[in-house]
mmCIF file of C-alpha atoms in Angstrom:
data_model
loop_
_atom_site.group_PDB
_atom_site.id
_atom_site.type_symbol
_atom_site.label_atom_id
_atom_site.label_comp_id
_atom_site.label_asym_id
_atom_site.label_seq_id
_atom_site.Cartn_x
_atom_site.Cartn_y
_atom_site.Cartn_z
ATOM 1 C CA MET J 11 -17.994 22.473 -36.708
ATOM 2 C CA ASN J 12 -16.050 22.205 -40.241
ATOM 3 C CA ALA J 13 -19.256 23.345 -41.728
ATOM 4 C CA THR J 14 -19.434 26.372 -39.565
ATOM 5 C CA LEU J 15 -15.848 27.094 -40.177
ATOM 6 C CA ASN J 16 -16.204 26.820 -43.839
ATOM 7 C CA ALA J 17 -19.389 29.325 -43.913
ATOM 8 C CA HIS J 18 -17.046 31.887 -42.117
ATOM 9 C CA MET J 19 -14.012 31.249 -44.498
ATOM 10 C CA GLN J 20 -16.392 31.511 -47.394
ATOM 11 C CA ALA J 21 -18.149 34.732 -46.095
ATOM 12 C CA ILE J 22 -14.404 36.461 -45.612
ATOM 13 C CA ALA J 23 -13.578 35.395 -49.154
ATOM 14 C CA ARG J 24 -16.769 36.987 -50.415
ATOM 15 C CA ALA J 25 -15.809 40.211 -48.333
ATOM 16 C CA VAL J 26 -12.253 40.289 -49.622
ATOM 17 C CA GLY J 27 -13.800 39.809 -53.165
ATOM 18 C CA ARG J 28 -16.178 42.815 -52.952
ATOM 19 C CA MET J 29 -13.110 44.708 -51.787
ATOM 20 C CA ARG J 30 -11.089 43.833 -54.869
ATOM 21 C CA ALA J 31 -14.332 44.707 -57.036
ATOM 22 C CA GLN J 32 -13.861 48.412 -55.994
ATOM 23 C CA PRO J 33 -10.442 48.873 -54.990
ATOM 24 C CA LEU J 34 -10.644 52.819 -55.063
ATOM 25 C CA ALA J 35 -13.802 53.275 -53.031
ATOM 26 C CA THR J 36 -12.450 50.592 -50.517
ATOM 27 C CA CYS J 37 -9.019 52.615 -50.423
ATOM 28 C CA LEU J 38 -10.497 55.755 -49.572
ATOM 29 C CA SER J 39 -12.781 54.414 -47.083
ATOM 30 C CA ILE J 40 -9.761 52.663 -45.313
ATOM 31 C CA ALA J 41 -7.611 56.136 -45.455
ATOM 32 C CA VAL J 42 -10.795 58.043 -43.952
ATOM 33 C CA ILE J 43 -11.107 55.409 -41.137
ATOM 34 C CA ALA J 44 -7.332 55.414 -40.607
ATOM 35 C CA ILE J 45 -7.115 59.030 -40.363
ATOM 36 C CA ALA J 46 -9.669 59.046 -37.503
ATOM 37 C CA ILE J 47 -7.870 56.609 -35.824
ATOM 38 C CA LEU J 48 -4.439 58.408 -36.178
ATOM 39 C CA LEU J 49 -5.399 61.462 -34.507
ATOM 40 C CA PRO J 50 -6.122 60.326 -30.910
ATOM 41 C CA LEU J 51 -3.460 57.591 -31.638
ATOM 42 C CA GLY J 52 -0.861 60.254 -32.271
ATOM 43 C CA LEU J 53 -2.129 62.303 -29.254
ATOM 44 C CA TYR J 54 -1.604 59.214 -27.039
ATOM 45 C CA VAL J 55 1.928 58.775 -28.321
ATOM 46 C CA LEU J 56 2.820 62.371 -27.859
ATOM 47 C CA PHE J 57 1.116 62.072 -24.233
ATOM 48 C CA ASP J 58 3.242 58.942 -23.391
ATOM 49 C CA ASN J 59 6.266 60.311 -24.394
ATOM 50 C CA VAL J 60 5.772 63.433 -22.451
ATOM 51 C CA VAL J 61 4.918 61.391 -19.393
ATOM 52 C CA ASN J 62 8.373 59.460 -19.920
ATOM 53 C CA ALA J 63 10.169 62.862 -20.314
ATOM 54 C CA ALA J 64 8.403 64.288 -16.896
ATOM 55 C CA SER J 65 9.295 61.006 -15.209
ATOM 56 C CA GLN J 66 13.122 61.622 -15.886
ATOM 57 C CA LEU J 67 12.924 64.897 -14.416
ATOM 58 C CA ASN J 68 13.368 65.745 -10.687
ATOM 59 C CA THR J 69 9.697 66.862 -9.938
ATOM 60 C CA GLU J 70 10.370 66.652 -6.114
ATOM 61 C CA PRO J 71 9.894 70.045 -4.508
ATOM 62 C CA ASN J 72 12.921 71.717 -3.483
ATOM 63 C CA VAL J 73 14.416 75.205 -3.049
ATOM 64 C CA ASN J 74 17.809 76.275 -4.538
ATOM 65 C CA VAL J 75 19.567 79.252 -2.557
ATOM 66 C CA TYR J 76 22.295 81.021 -4.140
ATOM 67 C CA LEU J 77 24.883 83.160 -2.327
ATOM 68 C CA GLU J 78 26.574 86.252 -3.157
ATOM 69 C CA LEU J 79 29.738 85.615 -5.213
ATOM 70 C CA ALA J 80 32.044 87.252 -2.528
ATOM 71 C CA THR J 81 30.684 84.969 0.255
ATOM 72 C CA SER J 82 33.580 83.268 2.314
ATOM 73 C CA ASP J 83 33.446 79.419 3.257
ATOM 74 C CA GLN J 84 32.690 80.532 7.105
ATOM 75 C CA GLU J 85 29.908 82.683 5.864
ATOM 76 C CA ALA J 86 28.553 79.934 4.048
ATOM 77 C CA LYS J 87 28.628 77.401 6.926
ATOM 78 C CA ASP J 88 26.862 80.242 9.075
ATOM 79 C CA ILE J 89 24.255 80.449 6.294
ATOM 80 C CA GLU J 90 23.662 76.583 6.293
ATOM 81 C CA LYS J 91 23.092 76.711 10.158
ATOM 82 C CA LYS J 92 20.326 79.251 9.548
ATOM 83 C CA LEU J 93 18.924 77.114 7.017
ATOM 84 C CA ARG J 94 18.969 73.937 8.609
ATOM 85 C CA ALA J 95 17.035 75.550 11.704
ATOM 86 C CA HIS J 96 14.210 76.662 9.674
ATOM 87 C CA SER J 97 10.942 74.881 10.299
ATOM 88 C CA ASN J 98 10.135 73.965 6.891
ATOM 89 C CA SER J 99 13.695 72.535 6.063
ATOM 90 C CA ALA J 100 13.676 68.655 5.897
ATOM 91 C CA GLN J 101 17.089 68.337 4.543
ATOM 92 C CA VAL J 102 20.057 70.945 3.383
ATOM 93 C CA THR J 103 22.500 70.110 0.804
ATOM 94 C CA PHE J 104 25.454 72.597 0.381
ATOM 95 C CA VAL J 105 26.924 72.904 -3.125
ATOM 96 C CA PRO J 106 30.410 74.684 -2.897
ATOM 97 C CA ARG J 107 31.218 76.982 -5.976
ATOM 98 C CA GLU J 108 34.173 74.605 -6.765
ATOM 99 C CA ALA J 109 32.154 71.458 -6.973
ATOM 100 C CA ALA J 110 29.757 73.486 -9.248
ATOM 101 C CA LEU J 111 32.476 74.411 -11.727
ATOM 102 C CA ALA J 112 33.783 71.014 -11.653
ATOM 103 C CA ASP J 113 30.475 69.788 -12.610
ATOM 104 C CA MET J 114 29.866 72.166 -15.681
ATOM 105 C CA ARG J 115 33.354 71.373 -17.018
ATOM 106 C CA LYS J 116 32.112 67.790 -17.339
ATOM 107 C CA ARG J 117 29.407 68.647 -19.567
ATOM 108 C CA ALA J 118 30.509 68.324 -23.139
ATOM 109 C CA ASN J 119 28.556 71.370 -24.286
ATOM 110 C CA LEU J 120 30.125 73.536 -21.508
ATOM 111 C CA SER J 121 33.701 72.327 -21.358
ATOM 112 C CA ASP J 122 35.058 74.335 -24.236
ATOM 113 C CA LEU J 123 33.344 77.567 -23.189
ATOM 114 C CA LEU J 124 34.741 77.159 -19.640
ATOM 115 C CA ALA J 125 38.318 75.919 -20.791
ATOM 116 C CA ASP J 126 39.694 79.354 -20.792
ATOM 117 C CA ILE J 127 37.803 81.008 -17.675
ATOM 118 C CA ASP J 128 40.596 81.862 -15.061
ATOM 119 C CA THR J 129 38.316 82.901 -12.071
ATOM 120 C CA ASN J 130 35.120 80.671 -10.934
ATOM 121 C CA PRO J 131 31.869 82.709 -11.831
ATOM 122 C CA LEU J 132 29.807 80.537 -9.737
ATOM 123 C CA PRO J 133 28.419 81.184 -5.976
ATOM 124 C CA HIS J 134 28.011 78.715 -3.247
ATOM 125 C CA ALA J 135 24.532 77.346 -3.176
ATOM 126 C CA PHE J 136 22.150 75.106 -1.154
ATOM 127 C CA SER J 137 19.595 72.795 -2.143
ATOM 128 C CA ILE J 138 16.638 72.322 0.517
ATOM 129 C CA LYS J 139 14.438 69.440 0.710
ATOM 130 C CA LEU J 140 10.878 70.550 2.073
ATOM 131 C CA ARG J 141 8.707 69.608 4.898
ATOM 132 C CA SER J 142 5.577 71.232 3.455
ATOM 133 C CA PHE J 143 4.716 72.285 -0.103
ATOM 134 C CA GLU J 144 1.758 74.678 0.723
ATOM 135 C CA MET J 145 2.272 78.062 -1.208
ATOM 136 C CA SER J 146 1.806 80.211 1.697
ATOM 137 C CA ILE J 147 4.524 78.497 3.711
ATOM 138 C CA LEU J 148 6.939 78.422 0.629
ATOM 139 C CA GLU J 149 6.451 81.886 0.081
ATOM 140 C CA ALA J 150 7.008 83.010 3.773
ATOM 141 C CA MET J 151 10.262 80.473 3.330
ATOM 142 C CA ARG J 152 11.504 82.357 0.612
ATOM 143 C CA LYS J 153 10.933 85.541 2.359
ATOM 144 C CA ASP J 154 12.988 84.394 5.400
ATOM 145 C CA THR J 155 15.818 82.979 3.306
ATOM 146 C CA LEU J 156 16.165 86.165 1.361
ATOM 147 C CA SER J 157 16.574 88.226 4.684
ATOM 148 C CA ILE J 158 19.424 86.248 5.523
ATOM 149 C CA PRO J 159 22.708 88.408 4.741
ATOM 150 C CA LYS J 160 24.971 87.241 1.786
ATOM 151 C CA VAL J 161 21.993 85.590 0.264
ATOM 152 C CA GLU J 162 21.467 86.628 -3.139
ATOM 153 C CA THR J 163 18.847 84.606 -4.887
ATOM 154 C CA VAL J 164 16.039 81.983 -3.868
ATOM 155 C CA THR J 165 14.497 79.740 -6.675
ATOM 156 C CA MET J 166 11.780 77.233 -6.407
ATOM 157 C CA ASP J 167 12.372 75.140 -9.594
ATOM 158 C CA PHE J 168 9.740 72.771 -9.448
ATOM 159 C CA GLU J 169 6.639 74.333 -10.617
ATOM 160 C CA TRP J 170 7.404 74.001 -14.218
ATOM 161 C CA ALA J 171 7.829 70.216 -13.917
ATOM 162 C CA LYS J 172 4.362 70.239 -12.073
ATOM 163 C CA GLN J 173 2.894 72.238 -14.759
ATOM 164 C CA LEU J 174 4.155 69.881 -17.333
ATOM 165 C CA THR J 175 2.674 67.019 -15.587
ATOM 166 C CA ARG J 176 -0.543 68.769 -15.589
ATOM 167 C CA PHE J 177 -0.500 69.444 -19.042
ATOM 168 C CA ALA J 178 0.102 65.541 -19.754
ATOM 169 C CA ARG J 179 -2.869 64.642 -17.769
ATOM 170 C CA PHE J 180 -4.974 67.115 -19.878
ATOM 171 C CA ILE J 181 -3.474 65.403 -22.894
ATOM 172 C CA GLU J 182 -4.808 62.163 -21.453
ATOM 173 C CA HIS J 183 -8.247 63.497 -20.952
ATOM 174 C CA LEU J 184 -8.199 65.057 -24.262
ATOM 175 C CA VAL J 185 -7.239 61.731 -26.163
ATOM 176 C CA MET J 186 -10.044 60.111 -24.477
ATOM 177 C CA LEU J 187 -12.707 62.826 -25.760
ATOM 178 C CA LEU J 188 -11.014 62.667 -29.034
ATOM 179 C CA GLY J 189 -11.108 58.871 -29.386
ATOM 180 C CA GLY J 190 -14.551 58.759 -28.419
ATOM 181 C CA LEU J 191 -15.830 61.358 -31.083
ATOM 182 C CA LEU J 192 -13.613 59.542 -33.718
ATOM 183 C CA GLY J 193 -14.778 56.223 -32.724
ATOM 184 C CA ALA J 194 -18.396 57.388 -33.609
ATOM 185 C CA ALA J 195 -17.105 58.704 -36.969
ATOM 186 C CA VAL J 196 -15.518 55.245 -37.516
ATOM 187 C CA LEU J 197 -19.172 53.666 -36.828
ATOM 188 C CA PHE J 198 -20.571 56.038 -39.301
ATOM 189 C CA VAL J 199 -18.224 55.921 -42.260
ATOM 190 C CA VAL J 200 -18.333 52.080 -41.987
ATOM 191 C CA GLY J 201 -22.158 51.957 -41.553
ATOM 192 C CA ASN J 202 -22.413 54.320 -44.486
ATOM 193 C CA THR J 203 -20.239 52.220 -46.743
ATOM 194 C CA ILE J 204 -22.046 49.144 -45.917
ATOM 195 C CA ARG J 205 -25.248 50.586 -46.462
ATOM 196 C CA LEU J 206 -24.198 51.673 -50.063
ATOM 197 C CA GLN J 207 -23.143 47.785 -50.655
ATOM 198 C CA MET J 208 -26.436 46.719 -49.341
ATOM 199 C CA LEU J 209 -28.356 49.116 -51.726
ATOM 200 C CA THR J 210 -25.964 48.250 -54.732
ATOM 201 C CA GLN J 211 -26.467 44.507 -54.097
ATOM 202 C CA LYS J 212 -30.242 44.673 -53.267
ATOM 203 C CA ASP J 213 -31.361 42.340 -56.200
ATOM 204 C CA GLU J 214 -28.671 39.719 -55.274
ATOM 205 C CA ILE J 215 -29.683 39.535 -51.865
ATOM 206 C CA VAL J 216 -33.296 39.650 -52.809
ATOM 207 C CA VAL J 217 -32.503 36.443 -55.125
ATOM 208 C CA ALA J 218 -30.642 34.664 -52.366
ATOM 209 C CA ARG J 219 -33.129 35.036 -49.968
ATOM 210 C CA LEU J 220 -35.992 33.858 -52.490
ATOM 211 C CA ILE J 221 -33.812 30.669 -53.036
ATOM 212 C CA GLY J 222 -33.918 30.097 -49.221
ATOM 213 C CA ALA J 223 -30.559 31.388 -48.253
ATOM 214 C CA PRO J 224 -30.743 32.074 -44.600
ATOM 215 C CA ARG J 225 -30.267 35.900 -43.063
ATOM 216 C CA ARG J 226 -26.635 35.022 -41.600
ATOM 217 C CA PHE J 227 -25.468 33.585 -44.772
ATOM 218 C CA VAL J 228 -26.424 36.939 -46.556
ATOM 219 C CA LEU J 229 -25.142 39.393 -43.873
ATOM 220 C CA ARG J 230 -22.152 37.666 -42.775
ATOM 221 C CA PRO J 231 -19.838 38.854 -45.725
ATOM 222 C CA PHE J 232 -21.089 42.588 -44.972
ATOM 223 C CA LEU J 233 -19.941 42.074 -41.257
ATOM 224 C CA TYR J 234 -16.531 40.803 -42.482
ATOM 225 C CA PHE J 235 -16.341 43.630 -44.951
ATOM 226 C CA GLY J 236 -16.511 46.019 -42.106
ATOM 227 C CA ALA J 237 -14.328 44.402 -39.664
ATOM 228 C CA LEU J 238 -11.507 43.958 -42.438
ATOM 229 C CA GLN J 239 -12.018 47.564 -43.354
ATOM 230 C CA GLY J 240 -11.530 48.656 -39.653
ATOM 231 C CA ALA J 241 -8.394 46.057 -39.213
ATOM 232 C CA LEU J 242 -6.725 47.595 -42.250
ATOM 233 C CA ALA J 243 -7.524 51.041 -41.378
ATOM 234 C CA GLY J 244 -5.950 50.240 -37.876
ATOM 235 C CA LEU J 245 -2.940 48.671 -39.460
ATOM 236 C CA LEU J 246 -2.485 51.922 -41.688
ATOM 237 C CA ALA J 247 -2.570 54.347 -38.530
ATOM 238 C CA VAL J 248 -0.402 52.358 -36.631
ATOM 239 C CA ALA J 249 2.208 52.137 -39.716
ATOM 240 C CA ALA J 250 1.692 56.070 -40.252
ATOM 241 C CA THR J 251 2.019 56.596 -36.457
ATOM 242 C CA LEU J 252 5.198 54.945 -36.694
ATOM 243 C CA GLY J 253 6.631 56.557 -39.882
ATOM 244 C CA ILE J 254 5.509 59.953 -38.291
ATOM 245 C CA GLY J 255 7.231 59.311 -35.144
ATOM 246 C CA LEU J 256 10.577 58.166 -36.859
ATOM 247 C CA TRP J 257 10.689 61.112 -38.406
ATOM 248 C CA VAL J 258 9.739 63.730 -35.789
ATOM 249 C CA GLY J 259 11.803 61.804 -33.256
ATOM 250 C CA GLY J 260 15.000 62.280 -35.021
ATOM 251 C CA GLU J 261 14.473 65.673 -35.031
ATOM 252 C CA VAL J 262 13.611 65.842 -31.320
ATOM 253 C CA ASN J 263 16.491 63.565 -30.354
ATOM 254 C CA ALA J 264 18.960 65.667 -32.363
ATOM 255 C CA PHE J 265 17.673 68.802 -30.769
ATOM 256 C CA VAL J 266 17.868 67.292 -27.226
ATOM 257 C CA ALA J 267 21.453 66.022 -27.943
ATOM 258 C CA SER J 268 22.733 69.291 -28.732
ATOM 259 C CA TYR J 269 21.894 70.362 -25.207
ATOM 260 C CA GLY J 270 24.016 67.345 -23.821
ATOM 261 C CA GLY J 271 20.508 65.251 -23.162
ATOM 262 C CA ASN J 272 19.782 61.992 -24.020
ATOM 263 C CA PHE J 273 16.198 61.307 -24.701
ATOM 264 C CA PHE J 274 14.559 59.173 -27.256
ATOM 265 C CA THR J 275 10.943 59.144 -28.436
ATOM 266 C CA GLN J 276 8.791 56.119 -28.316
ATOM 267 C CA GLY J 277 6.291 55.113 -30.899
ATOM 268 C CA PRO J 278 3.533 52.488 -30.008
ATOM 269 C CA SER J 279 4.388 49.141 -28.657
ATOM 270 C CA PHE J 280 3.713 45.856 -30.459
ATOM 271 C CA GLN J 281 0.936 45.036 -27.863
ATOM 272 C CA GLN J 282 -0.414 48.604 -28.452
ATOM 273 C CA SER J 283 -0.380 48.290 -32.032
ATOM 274 C CA LEU J 284 -2.016 44.982 -31.935
ATOM 275 C CA SER J 285 -4.920 46.475 -29.437
ATOM 276 C CA VAL J 286 -5.472 49.467 -31.737
ATOM 277 C CA ILE J 287 -5.901 46.791 -34.800
ATOM 278 C CA THR J 288 -8.234 44.752 -32.858
ATOM 279 C CA VAL J 289 -10.528 47.598 -31.559
ATOM 280 C CA ALA J 290 -10.633 49.142 -35.111
ATOM 281 C CA GLY J 291 -11.711 45.749 -36.488
ATOM 282 C CA ILE J 292 -14.421 45.713 -33.499
ATOM 283 C CA MET J 293 -15.312 49.128 -34.395
ATOM 284 C CA GLY J 294 -15.727 47.982 -38.043
ATOM 285 C CA TRP J 295 -17.748 45.019 -37.314
ATOM 286 C CA LEU J 296 -19.999 47.060 -34.749
ATOM 287 C CA GLY J 297 -20.622 49.808 -37.694
ATOM 288 C CA ALA J 298 -21.654 46.903 -39.926
ATOM 289 C CA LEU J 299 -23.729 45.353 -37.721
ATOM 290 C CA ILE J 300 -25.747 48.600 -37.114
ATOM 291 C CA SER J 301 -26.134 49.161 -40.539
ATOM 292 C CA VAL J 302 -27.266 45.821 -41.815
ATOM 293 C CA SER J 303 -29.562 45.612 -38.820
ATOM 294 C CA MET J 304 -31.264 49.341 -40.075
ATOM 295 C CA TYR J 305 -31.425 48.379 -43.544
ATOM 296 C CA TRP J 306 -32.176 44.638 -43.827
ATOM 297 C CA ARG J 307 -35.825 45.508 -42.878
ATOM 298 C CA GLN J 308 -36.074 47.776 -45.905
ATOM 299 C CA ILE J 309 -34.738 45.239 -48.131
ATOM 300 C CA GLU J 310 -36.857 42.436 -46.796
ATOM 301 C CA THR J 311 -40.150 44.607 -47.425
ATOM 302 C CA SER J 312 -39.256 45.583 -50.763
ATOM 303 C CA ARG J 313 -39.073 42.250 -52.132
#
């Protein structure tokens, strides 16, 4: 057991030594791999924040009915009875104009604007929860509601939230596709780096084989070299994502706060970051394994 552990530790030390011997080439390879990881990781973080933002919105389908400004309280009660009688109305909530104005006055970015207003500019309104969400039924309901006297506007304000959710799902599929393509790019970059390492150290490998060194002793440092490259690239990609997220998040949070909102962007969690680094290391090891498998026979036959 100790002998096996020592053999692996020696292989890791040899891999680190080879990285130190070529710092510029190693850094360039790590940077290229990190960029390939950064693209899908950044899109995933963006997707995750969009989903979080969409989950805070009211995406439950509802219809808002706004009455004419001159509508009396009695006329509003009569309209409420007609709205409740509609076959597609599950629940009707009356929003008096006074309550709507009081709610607007509570908002920090609107209180100063409304401070000098003497008359209430807001109409009575109703919010209707629906039984059916089929577009044909909704359009018929809109037409029926607009035909009621004193009804000025009917809006269905859930469509944009549904479109936002569909966009988030599209981003999820795009991340998966891009991750697969760039994963193949990681394999290619690591494999090409290992191939160059093997060709550069071809004489050393041949000599080691002639004196009886087993195949695993010769190839193990190359596998650790690829795994270390991948893991370091994953770490760099995570750090870059966190840095970009902090910069962009500060701008987004300031923009949302200017409209009285309270939304904070989130970067990759510790578990996600650890997963990215682990997967990147495995991809680097796999790329090295493919490369050494392809070029080992070529070196063996040239001894």
